[in-house]
Amino acid sequence: PTPPEGETRPVFTLLLPPPNVTGSLHMGHMFEQTQMDVMVRWHRMRGFITLWLPGTDHAGIATQLMVERQLAKEGKKRRDLGREKFIERVWEWKRQYGGTITDQMKRLGASVDWDREYFTMDENLSRAVREVFVRLYEEGLIYRGKYIVNWCPRCETAISDLEVKHEEVAGKLWEIRYPVIGTNEFITVATTRPETMLGDTAVAVNENDERYKHFHGKKVLLPLMNREIPIITDELAQPEFGTGAVKVTPAHDPNDFQAGKRHNLAQIDIMDLNARMNQNAGPYAGLDRYEARKQVLTDLQEQGFLVREKDHTLALGKCDRCGTVVEPRLSEQWFLKIKPLADRAIEAVETGEITIVPENYKQIYLNWLRNIYDWCISRQLFWGHRIPAWTCSDCNEVIVARETPKKCKCGSEKLEQVADVLDTWFSSGLLPFTTLGWPEKTRDLNVFYPNLLMITGFDILFFWLARMVMFGCHFMQGHHQDPAIKKASGEGDKKNDSVPFRHVYIHALVRDADRQKMSKTKGNVVDPLDIIQRFGTDATRFTLAAMAAPGTDIAFNESRTEGYRAFANKIWNAARFMFMNVDRLQTNLRPGRTAEGGSSCKGIADFRAKTLEDRWILSRFNRVTKEVNNALESFRFHEAANRIYDFFWGEFCDWYLELIKPRLAEGADKTAAETACSNLVNLFDAYLRLLHPVMPFITEEIWQALHEGQTAQKSIALAAYPQPDEEQYDLPAETNMAILQDLIVSVRNLRAELKVEPKEKIPIEVFSHDAETGNLIQDGREAIERLANVKTISAVTESRARQVPSRSTARFDVHVIYERKIDVTAECERLKKELEKIEKGIASSQRQLGNEQFLAKAPANVVEGLRKQRQDLGVLQEKAQSKLAELGCG
RNA sequence: GGGCGGUUAGCUCAGCUGGUUAGAGCGCCUGCCUUACAAGCAGGAGGUCGCAGGUUCGAGUCCUGCACUGCCCACCA
């Protein structure tokens, strides 16, 4: 719902890049949507009013292609049906299959606002498209004209420069000689498309090219066609390239078209809309362009005009949609004068009104806009937004209007709407404002425009993103977002609200495990629904988030997902452990019943830090919370995911749960058990909230069970996202915990080495280097015994470092008492390795500490740290050496 | 022809603004069904950070060149 006037909460608006109706969900969608959903949920939980607006795109060519294929099975073409019937079929198709992708989306857990779902051909959006077109036309930014455009002979339509994909192919360059009239000489031209010679209307040479000076003003006889055409001088011909003379075909080449204009040459169109030769091609009429090429070459050869053929690699332009080789074609089209719009779009990014992350895309964006050509916006398709223009059959007047005009100004009523439709991207470029009710001045626009964020892939940086900026800045000029909301959203200082979005995050592309682009034709498409089926949505989302390092394409790898399925399982089991204890203790420990109400709290509610492990985990949780929030702030999804993962598995499960077990155990002190359990519950609750944006399903399920409807919020999605409380950082607790962990690991290590029976408890002796450590170990006695499987701990007053088997750190030496002999060779080996490492460390720290420059220039804490390290290493070195001596290692 | 990335453990990848002895997951080796979890637990092996220079007290991190690789852009016949 639209927030009313007076709303002072921040607003987060995000527009879903609308998938094509024809589409089915692929990994790229899921990747993109996972990142968006993480952002949306994160903002929502932090108290933003969020709008994530979904919709689908009518996708002109793509959709038409689908229906055409259907028709082809019935042996029909679209023109057999005619526009109206055809469009009916498309709508029919849309009704039947168009929902596929949105249905699939629902399984990703994407928390979009389905109530607002739109389709780009909806009436209100179509009306906005007409409005935009008419305004641009009235402003003189849209014009119509006969130009060379990229033409797809299969789709039978013009396409924009962006829709042409160039592909390097090994082709040929043919040299053809044209007889110069009135001489015995020939002039030789080179071409990669010999069939176009049929439409030649001149031969160009460079004015300064000495070789051809004597031909100036002469004519040649065009072979095969026996047409006289002039030799012109034009910069089109560059002396260095080929023969220095070039054939000019104004109707079939953009450069030649320009040259033709300069010299007033005739334009002879020799092809039809399917790139077959027409009557103008004389005897070649009816041939397909490649058949014609073959025939032309044969004939030239026979008649002695073909000089030679050379290998030549060329960049062949192909239709992005269907792969057919594009043919430059002269035709009447509609264009958008792009420069004025581009200038403003450049400014918006240059001045920081829009920020782009990662930053290198900023340059790419700017370069493109700086070198932009007018945009051909008309398409000769049936499916799409009809161009709101009519021509009068009596006076040829063109009328551009919002609604169908009744009659022409000449009085005639014979008006016919222009057959063309608009490029799909024309309408998608308008979505940031048209989906919010434009051209009406709606409250929605007031509140939700500009979007706070735009997340999309670089593959549509130009197609879509740049156009949204151009259109947004143009049509929303003078727009002001509700100031209270703007301020609350943290954008109070940005003056201009005409931009469609304030921040852009460009995500990477998902590739297959071999880094290949996924495509249907390659057959390497990984179906996200299949992955979800096998590993679960949460695990799949987590995989994508964890791999989403900005700027780096990701190679989707199932083994990672397998690992994150295990993670989900781990969470599940930890939750079981928690519930087990809650149930057993039979107390009101649900977080929903605590004083602070659990989830409305931005940290851990009611956490009572009684013990070292409590203080430690509280401190760690807050630090991790800080790291996660920071990471999300800068779109480092992978970092957020990894912190969340490591904390839970490596700290919470591996240590905290193990450490509190005695307190929870049967027969333990009831009050202490309840405190421990309550802490556990509240910590778990907070953790679930931290994790929720990435793994919405499992967190919701456990959270619901945890709260049992006892809380004001209906869903964890509306609970508060954890925020760090730096007061709860506890460095001493973290340091001490690390010492205990070291000790426990050392003992486990020794046990493994000595191959102590797993069940056998053994006595250990610990020498502490300082009283503090001694006390710590004394206090941690129970934990050490349990987690290291130790029988007794004796504090000794003399270092046992020399004795084998033992382990040493800078704080303690630990020696296990166990009669089995160690493997001397192996132990020597290990000690030597260890010593080597230590000495390497000593050498490097020694080198630096001996360097006056270092002491003078490095920051104090670095120097201090290094000194400390040097000292510790010295101690360890000595210990290792004496052990080696004791063992008598060679 | 321009531009942008990547090159770190067997595999897939982290390593943000240069600062202690470079990390994770998977895989591998050893041992464990320890009453939340064998999708698990404990321990372990494994890297001269693509190559060559340079800047710096200090470089996986910054600069230059090279190699390999991927991508984007481009109306030279």
mmCIF file of C-alpha atoms (C1' of nucleotides) in Angstrom, chain A residues 165 190-191 236-238 241 244 246 255 360 373 515 517 552 555 557 565-566 569-570 573-574 576-577 580 636 638 649 653 658 661 745 748-749 752 833 844 848 851 853-854 857-859 862 869 873, chain B residues 1 3-6 11-16 19-22 24-27 30-46 56-58 69-77:
data_model
loop_
_atom_site.group_PDB
_atom_site.id
_atom_site.type_symbol
_atom_site.label_atom_id
_atom_site.label_comp_id
_atom_site.label_asym_id
_atom_site.label_seq_id
_atom_site.Cartn_x
_atom_site.Cartn_y
_atom_site.Cartn_z
ATOM 1 C CA LYS A 165 25.948 -9.005 -32.377
ATOM 2 C CA ALA A 190 37.259 -4.756 -53.327
ATOM 3 C CA THR A 191 34.188 -6.027 -51.557
ATOM 4 C CA LEU A 236 35.074 7.085 -48.283
ATOM 5 C CA ALA A 237 37.957 5.676 -50.284
ATOM 6 C CA GLN A 238 41.112 5.284 -48.238
ATOM 7 C CA PHE A 241 42.954 -0.115 -47.863
ATOM 8 C CA GLY A 244 42.090 2.270 -52.823
ATOM 9 C CA VAL A 246 35.612 1.429 -53.511
ATOM 10 C CA ASN A 255 28.959 4.425 -45.340
ATOM 11 C CA ASN A 360 34.426 0.319 -13.658
ATOM 12 C CA TYR A 373 24.038 7.283 -32.393
ATOM 13 C CA ARG A 515 32.866 -20.682 -17.160
ATOM 14 C CA LYS A 517 27.927 -18.583 -20.817
ATOM 15 C CA THR A 552 33.455 -11.426 -10.901
ATOM 16 C CA ALA A 555 30.841 -20.418 -12.364
ATOM 17 C CA ASN A 557 29.150 -25.250 -9.031
ATOM 18 C CA ARG A 565 22.498 -27.829 2.050
ATOM 19 C CA ALA A 566 24.613 -29.324 4.799
ATOM 20 C CA ASN A 569 20.861 -29.145 7.903
ATOM 21 C CA LYS A 570 23.291 -28.014 10.545
ATOM 22 C CA ASN A 573 19.940 -29.809 14.003
ATOM 23 C CA ALA A 574 21.160 -27.002 16.199
ATOM 24 C CA ARG A 576 16.534 -29.327 17.447
ATOM 25 C CA PHE A 577 19.089 -29.218 20.207
ATOM 26 C CA MET A 580 15.058 -30.254 23.101
ATOM 27 C CA ARG A 636 29.490 -7.682 -0.794
ATOM 28 C CA HIS A 638 29.615 -13.131 -0.511
ATOM 29 C CA TRP A 649 29.259 -23.325 12.245
ATOM 30 C CA CYS A 653 28.012 -24.772 16.991
ATOM 31 C CA GLU A 658 29.582 -27.547 23.287
ATOM 32 C CA LYS A 661 26.092 -28.322 27.393
ATOM 33 C CA VAL A 745 43.159 -28.102 20.106
ATOM 34 C CA ARG A 748 43.369 -33.090 20.646
ATOM 35 C CA ASN A 749 46.285 -32.784 18.359
ATOM 36 C CA ALA A 752 45.605 -37.856 17.462
ATOM 37 C CA LYS A 833 58.686 -28.433 9.803
ATOM 38 C CA SER A 844 61.253 -11.907 8.410
ATOM 39 C CA GLN A 848 62.064 -5.660 9.549
ATOM 40 C CA ASN A 851 65.472 -1.830 9.615
ATOM 41 C CA GLN A 853 63.315 2.874 8.083
ATOM 42 C CA PHE A 854 60.706 0.424 9.176
ATOM 43 C CA LYS A 857 57.904 4.816 9.117
ATOM 44 C CA ALA A 858 55.630 1.967 10.095
ATOM 45 C CA PRO A 859 52.717 2.729 12.379
ATOM 46 C CA VAL A 862 52.450 -2.613 13.548
ATOM 47 C CA GLN A 869 55.547 -11.667 17.599
ATOM 48 C CA LEU A 873 58.577 -16.819 18.135
ATOM 49 C "C1'" G B 1 41.013 -1.874 -34.027
ATOM 50 C "C1'" G B 3 38.329 -1.000 -23.776
ATOM 51 C "C1'" C B 4 37.538 -4.090 -19.410
ATOM 52 C "C1'" G B 5 38.218 -8.375 -16.300
ATOM 53 C "C1'" G B 6 40.660 -12.953 -14.764
ATOM 54 C "C1'" C B 11 38.881 -28.526 -8.146
ATOM 55 C "C1'" U B 12 35.680 -23.941 -7.328
ATOM 56 C "C1'" C B 13 36.770 -19.462 -5.324
ATOM 57 C "C1'" A B 14 37.633 -15.416 -0.991
ATOM 58 C "C1'" G B 15 41.531 -12.076 0.323
ATOM 59 C "C1'" C B 16 37.887 -4.278 0.823
ATOM 60 C "C1'" G B 19 51.240 -4.373 7.597
ATOM 61 C "C1'" U B 20 52.325 -10.395 11.839
ATOM 62 C "C1'" U B 21 53.767 -17.269 9.577
ATOM 63 C "C1'" A B 22 48.049 -16.371 2.659
ATOM 64 C "C1'" A B 24 37.285 -21.262 2.879
ATOM 65 C "C1'" G B 25 34.246 -25.077 0.633
ATOM 66 C "C1'" C B 26 34.706 -29.511 -2.100
ATOM 67 C "C1'" G B 27 38.145 -33.451 -2.873
ATOM 68 C "C1'" U B 30 43.928 -40.737 9.558
ATOM 69 C "C1'" G B 31 40.600 -41.779 13.442
ATOM 70 C "C1'" C B 32 35.594 -41.646 15.483
ATOM 71 C "C1'" C B 33 27.981 -43.738 15.036
ATOM 72 C "C1'" U B 34 31.069 -38.727 21.592
ATOM 73 C "C1'" U B 35 23.014 -38.714 23.931
ATOM 74 C "C1'" A B 36 21.621 -31.689 18.028
ATOM 75 C "C1'" C B 37 23.753 -33.184 13.612
ATOM 76 C "C1'" A B 38 27.780 -39.460 9.633
ATOM 77 C "C1'" A B 39 24.361 -33.863 5.112
ATOM 78 C "C1'" G B 40 28.213 -35.123 11.301
ATOM 79 C "C1'" C B 41 32.769 -34.872 14.842
ATOM 80 C "C1'" A B 42 38.229 -34.656 15.794
ATOM 81 C "C1'" G B 43 43.006 -34.353 13.546
ATOM 82 C "C1'" G B 44 46.104 -33.856 9.082
ATOM 83 C "C1'" A B 45 48.567 -33.225 4.215
ATOM 84 C "C1'" G B 46 48.511 -29.627 0.287
ATOM 85 C "C1'" U B 56 58.004 0.882 -0.780
ATOM 86 C "C1'" C B 57 60.717 0.013 5.636
ATOM 87 C "C1'" G B 58 57.165 -3.777 3.901
ATOM 88 C "C1'" U B 69 42.363 -16.639 -20.960
ATOM 89 C "C1'" G B 70 37.357 -14.601 -20.943
ATOM 90 C "C1'" C B 71 34.128 -10.610 -22.075
ATOM 91 C "C1'" C B 72 32.293 -5.924 -24.022
ATOM 92 C "C1'" C B 73 32.401 -2.205 -27.719
ATOM 93 C "C1'" A B 74 33.522 -0.874 -33.160
ATOM 94 C "C1'" C B 75 29.533 1.557 -40.131
ATOM 95 C "C1'" C B 76 36.598 0.589 -42.917
ATOM 96 C "C1'" A B 77 35.197 -1.635 -48.469
#
